[in-house]
Coordinates of C-alpha atoms and ligand atoms in Angstrom, one line a residue:
X1 CA 50.9 -64.2 19.7
X2 CA 50.9 -59.9 20.4
X3 CA 53.5 -58.2 18.2
X4 CA 56.1 -59.3 15.8
X5 CA 58.8 -56.6 16.7
X6 CA 58.6 -54.9 20.2
X7 CA 62.2 -52.6 19.8
X8 CA 62.7 -49.7 17.6
X9 CA 64.3 -51.7 14.7
X10 CA 63.3 -54.8 12.9
X11 CA 66.2 -57.0 12.4
X12 CA 64.9 -59.6 10.2
X13 CA 62.9 -56.6 7.9
X14 CA 63.2 -59.7 4.7
X15 CA 61.2 -62.1 7.0
X16 CA 57.7 -61.9 8.0
X17 CA 55.3 -64.3 10.0
X18 CA 55.9 -68.0 9.0
X19 CA 53.0 -69.3 7.7
X20 CA 51.8 -73.5 7.0
X21 CA 51.5 -73.5 3.6
X22 CA 51.1 -77.6 3.2
X23 CA 53.0 -80.3 1.1
X24 CA 53.5 -78.7 -1.9
X25 CA 54.9 -75.2 -1.4
X26 CA 58.4 -74.9 -2.7
X27 CA 58.7 -71.8 -0.2
X28 CA 61.5 -72.3 1.9
X29 CA 60.0 -69.6 4.6
X30 CA 57.2 -71.7 5.0
X31 CA 55.7 -74.5 7.0
X32 CA 55.3 -77.8 4.9
X33 CA 54.3 -80.2 8.0
X34 CA 54.4 -78.0 11.0
X35 CA 51.2 -76.9 11.4
X36 CA 50.8 -75.6 15.0
X37 CA 47.0 -75.8 16.0
X38 CA 46.4 -79.1 13.6
X39 CA 45.2 -82.2 15.9
X40 CA 47.5 -85.1 16.6
X41 CA 45.6 -87.4 18.8
X42 CA 43.8 -85.4 21.6
X43 CA 46.7 -82.7 21.3
X44 CA 47.8 -79.9 18.9
X45 CA 51.6 -80.2 17.2
X46 CA 52.1 -77.2 19.6
X47 CA 51.2 -79.0 22.5
X48 CA 53.3 -82.5 21.5
X49 CA 56.5 -80.7 20.3
X50 CA 57.1 -78.1 22.5
X51 CA 59.6 -76.3 20.0
X52 CA 62.1 -73.7 21.9
X53 CA 64.8 -71.8 20.1
X54 CA 68.4 -71.7 22.0
X55 CA 69.9 -67.8 22.7
X56 CA 73.2 -68.9 22.9
X57 CA 73.4 -70.5 19.0
X58 CA 71.2 -68.1 17.5
X59 CA 72.2 -64.4 19.0
X60 CA 75.3 -65.4 20.4
X61 CA 76.8 -67.4 17.7
X62 CA 78.3 -65.9 14.7
X63 CA 80.1 -68.5 12.8
X64 CA 83.5 -68.4 15.1
X65 CA 85.6 -71.6 14.5
X66 CA 89.1 -72.9 16.4
X67 CA 90.3 -71.7 12.8
X68 CA 88.9 -68.5 12.3
X69 CA 86.6 -65.7 13.3
X70 CA 82.6 -65.2 12.7
X71 CA 81.7 -65.3 8.9
X72 CA 77.5 -64.1 10.0
X73 CA 77.4 -60.0 11.3
X74 CA 74.7 -59.8 13.0
X75 CA 72.7 -56.4 13.3
X76 CA 71.7 -56.6 17.1
X77 CA 75.7 -57.5 18.0
X78 CA 76.9 -53.5 16.8
X79 CA 77.5 -51.5 20.1
X80 CA 80.4 -51.7 22.4
X81 CA 78.6 -51.3 25.2
X82 CA 77.9 -54.4 26.5
X83 CA 74.6 -54.1 28.0
X84 CA 73.3 -52.2 25.1
X85 CA 74.1 -54.8 22.8
X86 CA 72.4 -57.6 25.3
X87 CA 69.2 -55.1 25.0
X88 CA 69.6 -55.6 21.1
X89 CA 69.6 -58.9 21.0
X90 CA 66.3 -59.5 23.4
X91 CA 64.6 -57.5 20.7
X92 CA 66.4 -59.3 18.0
X93 CA 65.3 -62.6 19.7
X94 CA 61.7 -62.2 20.7
X95 CA 61.0 -60.7 16.5
X96 CA 62.8 -64.2 15.5
X97 CA 60.7 -66.2 18.2
X98 CA 57.6 -64.3 17.3
X99 CA 58.0 -64.8 13.5
X100 CA 58.8 -68.4 13.5
X101 CA 55.7 -69.4 15.8
X102 CA 57.9 -71.4 18.4
X103 CA 56.3 -71.3 21.9
X104 CA 59.7 -71.4 24.0
X105 CA 63.2 -70.0 24.1
X106 CA 66.3 -71.4 26.0
X107 CA 69.4 -69.1 27.7
X108 CA 72.6 -69.5 29.7
X109 CA 73.0 -66.6 32.2
X110 CA 75.9 -64.8 30.0
X111 CA 73.5 -65.4 26.8
X112 CA 71.2 -62.9 28.1
X113 CA 72.9 -60.1 29.6
X114 CA 76.7 -59.6 30.1
X115 CA 79.1 -61.3 32.7
X116 CA 79.9 -58.5 34.7
X117 CA 83.2 -58.0 36.4
X118 CA 82.2 -58.8 39.8
X119 CA 79.5 -61.2 41.0
X120 CA 77.5 -58.5 42.3
X121 CA 77.6 -56.8 38.5
X122 CA 77.0 -59.9 37.0
X123 CA 73.9 -60.0 39.4
X124 CA 72.4 -56.6 38.7
X125 CA 73.1 -57.2 34.7
X126 CA 71.0 -60.2 34.5
X127 CA 68.0 -58.6 37.0
X128 CA 68.0 -55.4 34.3
X129 CA 67.4 -58.1 31.3
X130 CA 65.2 -60.4 33.5
X131 CA 63.1 -57.7 33.6
X132 CA 62.7 -57.1 29.6
X133 CA 62.8 -60.6 28.9
X134 CA 59.5 -61.0 31.7
X135 CA 58.0 -57.3 29.4
X136 CA 58.6 -59.4 26.3
X137 CA 57.1 -62.9 27.3
X138 CA 54.0 -61.2 28.6
X139 CA 53.6 -58.7 25.5
X140 CA 54.1 -62.0 23.1
X141 CA 53.3 -65.3 25.3
X142 CA 56.5 -67.1 24.8
X143 CA 57.7 -68.7 27.5
X144 CA 61.1 -69.9 28.8
X145 CA 61.8 -73.9 28.6
X146 CA 64.7 -73.5 30.3
X147 CA 67.5 -71.9 31.6
X148 CA 71.1 -72.5 32.8
X149 CA 74.2 -71.2 34.2
X150 CA 77.7 -71.0 31.3
X151 CA 79.8 -72.8 34.2
X152 CA 82.3 -73.3 31.2
X153 CA 83.2 -70.8 29.3
X154 CA 85.1 -68.0 32.0
X155 CA 88.8 -69.1 32.3
X156 CA 88.7 -69.2 36.2
X157 CA 86.4 -72.8 35.2
X158 CA 89.0 -74.4 33.1
X159 CA 89.4 -77.0 35.4
X160 CA 85.7 -77.4 36.0
X161 CA 83.1 -75.9 38.0
X162 CA 81.8 -77.8 40.9
X163 CA 84.1 -80.2 40.4
X164 CA 86.9 -77.6 40.2
X165 CA 90.2 -78.9 42.8
X166 CA 89.5 -75.3 43.9
X167 CA 86.7 -74.3 46.2
X168 CA 87.1 -70.9 45.6
X169 CA 86.1 -71.9 42.3
X170 CA 83.4 -73.9 43.1
X171 CA 82.0 -70.9 45.0
X172 CA 82.1 -68.5 41.8
X173 CA 80.0 -71.4 40.3
X174 CA 77.5 -71.9 43.0
X175 CA 77.5 -67.4 42.6
X176 CA 76.6 -67.9 38.8
X177 CA 74.0 -71.3 39.2
X178 CA 71.9 -68.7 42.3
X179 CA 71.9 -66.0 39.9
X180 CA 70.8 -68.3 36.6
X181 CA 68.2 -70.0 38.9
X182 CA 66.8 -66.6 40.3
X183 CA 66.3 -65.7 36.3
X184 CA 64.6 -68.8 35.8
X185 CA 62.3 -68.9 38.3
X186 CA 61.1 -65.1 38.0
X187 CA 60.5 -66.0 33.8
X188 CA 58.7 -68.7 34.8
X189 CA 60.9 -71.3 33.6
X190 CA 59.7 -75.2 33.2
X191 CA 63.1 -76.7 33.9
X192 CA 66.7 -75.8 34.8
X193 CA 69.7 -77.5 33.0
X194 CA 72.7 -78.9 34.3
X195 CA 75.4 -79.3 31.5
X196 CA 79.0 -80.0 32.8
X197 CA 80.7 -78.5 30.5
X198 CA 84.1 -78.8 31.8
X199 CA 82.8 -81.5 34.4
X200 CA 85.5 -84.1 33.7
X201 CA 89.3 -84.3 33.6
X202 CA 92.0 -84.6 30.6
X203 CA 94.5 -86.2 33.0
X204 CA 94.1 -88.9 35.4
X205 CA 97.6 -88.6 37.4
X206 CA 96.0 -85.3 39.0
X207 CA 92.6 -86.1 39.4
X208 CA 90.7 -87.0 42.6
X209 CA 87.7 -88.3 40.8
X210 CA 86.4 -89.8 43.7
X211 CA 86.0 -86.4 45.3
X212 CA 85.4 -84.7 42.3
X213 CA 82.3 -86.9 41.7
X214 CA 80.5 -85.7 45.5
X215 CA 82.0 -82.6 44.9
X216 CA 78.9 -82.5 41.9
X217 CA 76.6 -84.6 44.2
X218 CA 76.7 -81.9 47.2
X219 CA 76.5 -79.2 44.9
X220 CA 73.2 -80.4 42.5
X221 CA 72.0 -80.8 46.0
X222 CA 72.3 -77.3 46.9
X223 CA 71.0 -76.2 43.9
X224 CA 68.1 -78.2 44.2
X225 CA 67.8 -77.3 47.5
X226 CA 67.7 -73.4 46.8
X227 CA 65.5 -73.4 43.5
X228 CA 63.1 -75.2 45.7
X229 CA 63.4 -72.5 48.6
X230 CA 62.4 -69.8 46.3
X231 CA 59.6 -71.3 44.8
X232 CA 61.0 -73.4 41.3
X233 CA 58.4 -76.2 40.9
X234 CA 59.6 -77.0 37.8
X235 CA 62.2 -80.4 36.6
X236 CA 66.1 -79.9 37.2
X237 CA 67.5 -81.3 34.1
X238 CA 71.1 -83.1 33.5
X239 CA 72.6 -83.1 30.2
X240 CA 75.2 -86.1 29.4
X241 CA 78.0 -85.9 27.0
X242 CA 81.3 -88.2 27.1
X243 CA 83.5 -85.9 26.1
X244 CA 84.5 -82.5 24.4
X245 CA 85.6 -79.9 25.6
X246 CA 87.0 -82.6 28.3
X247 CA 89.2 -86.0 27.5
X248 CA 86.5 -87.5 30.2
X249 CA 83.0 -86.2 31.1
X250 CA 81.6 -87.4 34.4
X251 CA 77.9 -87.5 32.7
X252 CA 78.9 -90.0 30.2
X253 CA 74.9 -90.9 28.1
X254 CA 71.4 -91.3 30.3
X255 CA 73.1 -94.5 32.0
X256 CA 75.5 -93.1 33.8
X257 CA 73.6 -90.0 34.8
X258 CA 70.8 -92.6 36.0
X259 CA 72.6 -94.4 38.3
X260 CA 74.7 -90.7 39.8
X261 CA 71.6 -88.9 40.0
X262 CA 70.2 -92.4 42.4
X263 CA 73.3 -92.9 44.4
X264 CA 73.1 -89.0 45.6
X265 CA 69.7 -89.0 46.2
X266 CA 68.7 -86.3 43.5
X267 CA 66.4 -88.7 41.3
X268 CA 63.2 -87.4 42.8
X269 CA 64.0 -83.7 41.7
X270 CA 66.1 -84.5 38.4
X271 CA 65.7 -85.7 35.0
X272 CA 67.9 -85.9 31.9
X273 CA 68.0 -83.5 28.5
X274 CA 68.9 -85.9 26.0
X275 CA 70.7 -84.0 23.0
X276 CA 70.7 -85.4 20.1
X277 CA 74.5 -85.2 18.7
X278 CA 75.5 -86.1 22.6
X279 CA 74.2 -89.4 22.0
X280 CA 76.2 -90.8 19.4
X281 CA 79.3 -88.7 20.9
X282 CA 78.7 -91.5 23.1
X283 CA 78.4 -94.4 20.8
X284 CA 74.7 -94.9 21.2
X285 CA 72.0 -92.9 19.5
X286 CA 68.9 -90.6 20.8
X287 CA 65.9 -93.0 20.8
X288 CA 68.4 -95.3 23.0
X289 CA 69.2 -92.6 25.1
X290 CA 65.9 -91.9 25.2
X291 CA 64.6 -95.2 26.6
X292 CA 66.7 -95.9 29.0
X293 CA 65.4 -92.0 30.6
X294 CA 61.9 -93.3 29.9
X295 CA 62.3 -96.9 31.4
X296 CA 64.0 -94.6 34.9
X297 CA 60.7 -92.5 34.5
X298 CA 63.6 -90.1 34.1
X299 CA 62.6 -88.5 30.1
X300 CA 62.8 -85.0 30.6
X301 CA 63.6 -83.0 27.7
X302 CA 65.6 -83.1 24.4
X303 CA 68.1 -80.8 22.9
X304 CA 67.1 -81.3 18.8
X305 CA 70.0 -81.4 16.5
X306 CA 72.4 -84.2 14.5
X307 CA 76.0 -84.8 14.3
X308 CA 77.7 -85.4 11.1
X309 CA 78.2 -89.3 10.9
X310 CA 81.5 -89.1 9.5
X311 CA 82.9 -86.5 12.0
X312 CA 83.8 -87.2 15.9
X313 CA 82.7 -84.3 17.5
X314 CA 79.8 -82.3 18.3
X315 CA 78.4 -80.6 15.2
X316 CA 74.5 -79.2 16.0
X317 CA 73.9 -79.4 13.0
X318 CA 70.1 -78.6 12.5
X319 CA 67.8 -82.1 12.4
X320 CA 66.9 -82.8 8.6
X321 CA 67.2 -86.5 9.2
X322 CA 63.0 -88.2 9.3
X323 CA 64.9 -91.6 10.9
X324 CA 66.3 -89.4 13.5
X325 CA 62.9 -88.0 14.7
X326 CA 60.5 -90.6 13.6
X327 CA 62.5 -92.7 16.4
X328 CA 62.4 -89.9 18.9
X329 CA 59.0 -89.0 18.9
X330 CA 58.2 -92.4 18.9
X331 CA 59.9 -93.0 22.5
X332 CA 58.3 -89.5 23.6
X333 CA 55.3 -90.6 22.5
X334 CA 55.0 -94.5 24.1
X335 CA 56.2 -92.4 27.1
X336 CA 52.9 -90.5 27.6
X337 CA 54.5 -87.6 25.7
X338 CA 56.5 -84.5 27.2
X339 CA 55.6 -83.0 30.5
X340 CA 57.7 -79.7 31.6
X341 CA 60.1 -80.5 28.8
X342 CA 60.4 -79.9 24.9
X343 CA 62.7 -80.2 22.0
X344 CA 65.2 -77.6 22.4
X345 CA 66.6 -76.4 18.7
X346 CA 70.4 -77.0 20.3
X347 CA 71.5 -76.3 16.7
X348 CA 73.8 -73.3 14.6
X349 CA 73.9 -72.6 11.2
X350 CA 77.2 -73.9 9.1
X351 CA 79.5 -71.6 9.3
X352 CA 78.8 -70.9 5.2
X353 CA 75.4 -69.9 6.0
X354 CA 75.5 -66.0 5.8
X355 CA 71.6 -64.7 5.1
X356 CA 69.6 -63.2 7.1
X357 CA 67.0 -65.5 6.4
X358 CA 69.0 -68.9 6.7
X359 CA 68.3 -69.2 10.2
X360 CA 64.6 -69.1 10.0
X361 CA 65.2 -71.7 7.2
X362 CA 66.7 -74.1 9.0
X363 CA 64.5 -73.5 12.1
X364 CA 61.5 -74.3 9.4
X365 CA 63.2 -77.5 8.2
X366 CA 64.1 -78.6 11.5
X367 CA 59.8 -77.9 12.9
X368 CA 58.9 -79.7 9.7
X369 CA 61.1 -83.0 10.3
X370 CA 60.0 -83.2 13.8
X371 CA 56.4 -82.6 12.6
X372 CA 56.6 -85.3 10.3
X373 CA 58.0 -87.5 12.4
X374 CA 55.5 -86.7 15.4
X375 CA 52.5 -87.8 12.5
X376 CA 54.5 -91.0 11.3
X377 CA 54.7 -92.3 15.2
X378 CA 51.2 -90.9 16.2
X379 CA 50.9 -93.3 13.5
X380 CA 52.6 -96.4 14.1
X381 CA 51.6 -95.9 17.4
X382 CA 47.6 -95.6 16.7
X383 CA 47.5 -98.0 13.3
X384 CA 50.5 -100.6 13.4
X385 CA 50.9 -103.6 15.1
X386 CA 53.9 -102.3 16.6
X387 CA 53.3 -102.0 20.5
X388 CA 51.0 -105.2 20.3
X389 CA 53.9 -107.3 18.5
X390 CA 56.6 -106.1 20.9
X391 CA 54.0 -107.0 24.0
X392 CA 54.0 -110.4 22.1
X393 CA 57.2 -110.5 22.1
X394 CA 57.3 -111.2 25.8
X395 CA 53.8 -113.2 26.0
X396 CA 55.9 -116.1 27.8
X397 CA 56.5 -114.0 31.1
X398 CA 52.8 -113.2 31.0
X399 CA 51.4 -116.8 32.5
X400 CA 52.9 -120.0 34.1
X401 CA 56.6 -120.0 34.7
X402 CA 57.6 -116.9 32.9
X403 CA 55.2 -115.1 35.1
X404 CA 56.8 -116.7 38.8
X405 CA 60.5 -115.9 37.4
X406 CA 59.2 -112.0 37.0
X407 CA 57.8 -112.3 40.4
X408 CA 61.0 -113.4 41.7
X409 CA 59.7 -116.6 43.3
X410 CA 61.6 -119.0 41.1
X411 CA 65.3 -120.1 41.8
X412 CA 68.3 -121.2 39.2
X413 CA 67.1 -124.8 39.9
X414 CA 63.4 -123.7 38.8
X415 CA 65.2 -123.0 35.8
X416 CA 67.5 -126.1 35.5
X417 CA 64.7 -127.9 35.7
X418 CA 61.5 -126.3 33.2
X419 CA 65.1 -126.5 30.5
X420 CA 65.2 -130.2 31.4
X421 CA 61.5 -130.8 31.1
X422 CA 60.7 -128.5 27.7
X423 CA 64.1 -129.7 25.7
X424 CA 65.1 -126.9 23.1
X425 CA 63.0 -124.1 22.5
X426 CA 61.2 -122.7 19.6
X427 CA 63.2 -119.8 17.0
X428 CA 60.9 -116.7 17.4
X429 CA 61.9 -114.4 14.9
X430 CA 62.2 -110.8 15.7
X431 CA 60.6 -109.6 12.7
X432 CA 63.2 -106.8 12.3
X433 CA 63.3 -106.0 8.9
X434 CA 59.9 -106.2 8.5
X435 CA 59.3 -103.7 11.4
X436 CA 62.2 -101.1 10.1
X437 CA 60.2 -101.2 6.6
X438 CA 56.8 -100.7 8.4
X439 CA 58.1 -97.5 9.9
X440 CA 59.3 -96.0 6.0
X441 CA 55.6 -97.0 5.1
X442 CA 54.3 -95.1 7.5
X443 CA 56.9 -92.1 7.1
X444 CA 55.7 -91.7 3.6
X445 CA 52.0 -91.8 4.4
X446 CA 52.7 -89.2 7.4
X447 CA 53.0 -85.7 5.1
Ligands
XUL1 C1 77.3 -78.3 24.9 C2 75.2 -78.1 25.0 C3 75.1 -76.7 25.7 C4 74.2 -77.4 27.3 C5 73.8 -76.0 27.6 O1 77.4 -79.0 24.4 O2 74.8 -79.1 24.6 O3 74.8 -75.8 25.0 O4 72.9 -77.9 26.2 O5 74.4 -75.5 28.1
CO2 CO1 72.8 -79.2 24.5

């Protein structure tokens, strides 16, 4: 990695490069487990985990919530000229990425550059900021995990973006996705994300859901074709979420999105970006959502965060729960690891966390939490009977009539005759408690 800070000003003077100090360290600004170059199996921790910082929470958020203004005062957010402020922000961003030692970052078009008052002005602002981002990427070796367009904040998108009942708004969404794709390709982004912020509805009486969903499929196809035409070789990702801001969002969960992508012929170019807190809002958990994607060959990337178990909304907290991270990394590793994807901390500080180093401490904790999850998952896959016993559970389908059933050569009458011949089947324990205990054992051994 290159310089610690690139601009004229150091934005986090109280923080130096975060080091690995090991499990006995009491230093909140040191890694206890994440040791980027440590080999886990055939890859380093850095290569397995592919951490990314999200630009929007970390550099654009200030603790504002629906009940009050921001509590966090950022030195990069002082200038009244929006382009000058964006230039300060990008220096603060690359300083943080470098000091944290993350290999990637993610942004929305309007995180990086001001929106502009016209289509042409917005494009010019973004192009200018992309030039600065490119220089900083080259100087530091930090790369873009994914780009996206924010087509949900501007009031014009109040009734949706690609699913808006007004075609003129759909056209504006197209303009924004085009400029965000241009930026992502210029910066060598590994993925391009669509989170359907307001793609859904609040009132069925005024909504033609069939038409809106067709429009969304058409729009995504146009974006795919444009992206490929300008040389994008990465993965398009859809990020499911069941609600908030809309009561009903079309991309409810992984299985809904998988069905949608297949219906619209998008399944070759698109995969899925699973966010932990969105998974819990949809009544599932992250591991379930990831497994559904893995089964469909569509596990793309992860927005790493957590919800708050007693709240029904998206709290976007930094991950701290080892059970979550071990389950997540088990699915990821068993699926062969990330290809283009990674772990993007789509997480924000609590409004009450106002010290300049809180943002580093939050990321350090999240990175350690995933590093421990990675070690435990690797240990479970390498040294425990977990996968073998899962396979064994289905052994009756590996030969004889079970295998014929899977091949599709049996009829319902064949099933009936077999059942009549064998009598009552044996009860075979699922051994859930033994497996759950084993997961804790491996977690405690992996520090
Ligand atoms: C919103 C959310 C977004 C997407 C990108 O809940 O997760 O930040 O990740 O638009
Ligand atoms: Co997200």
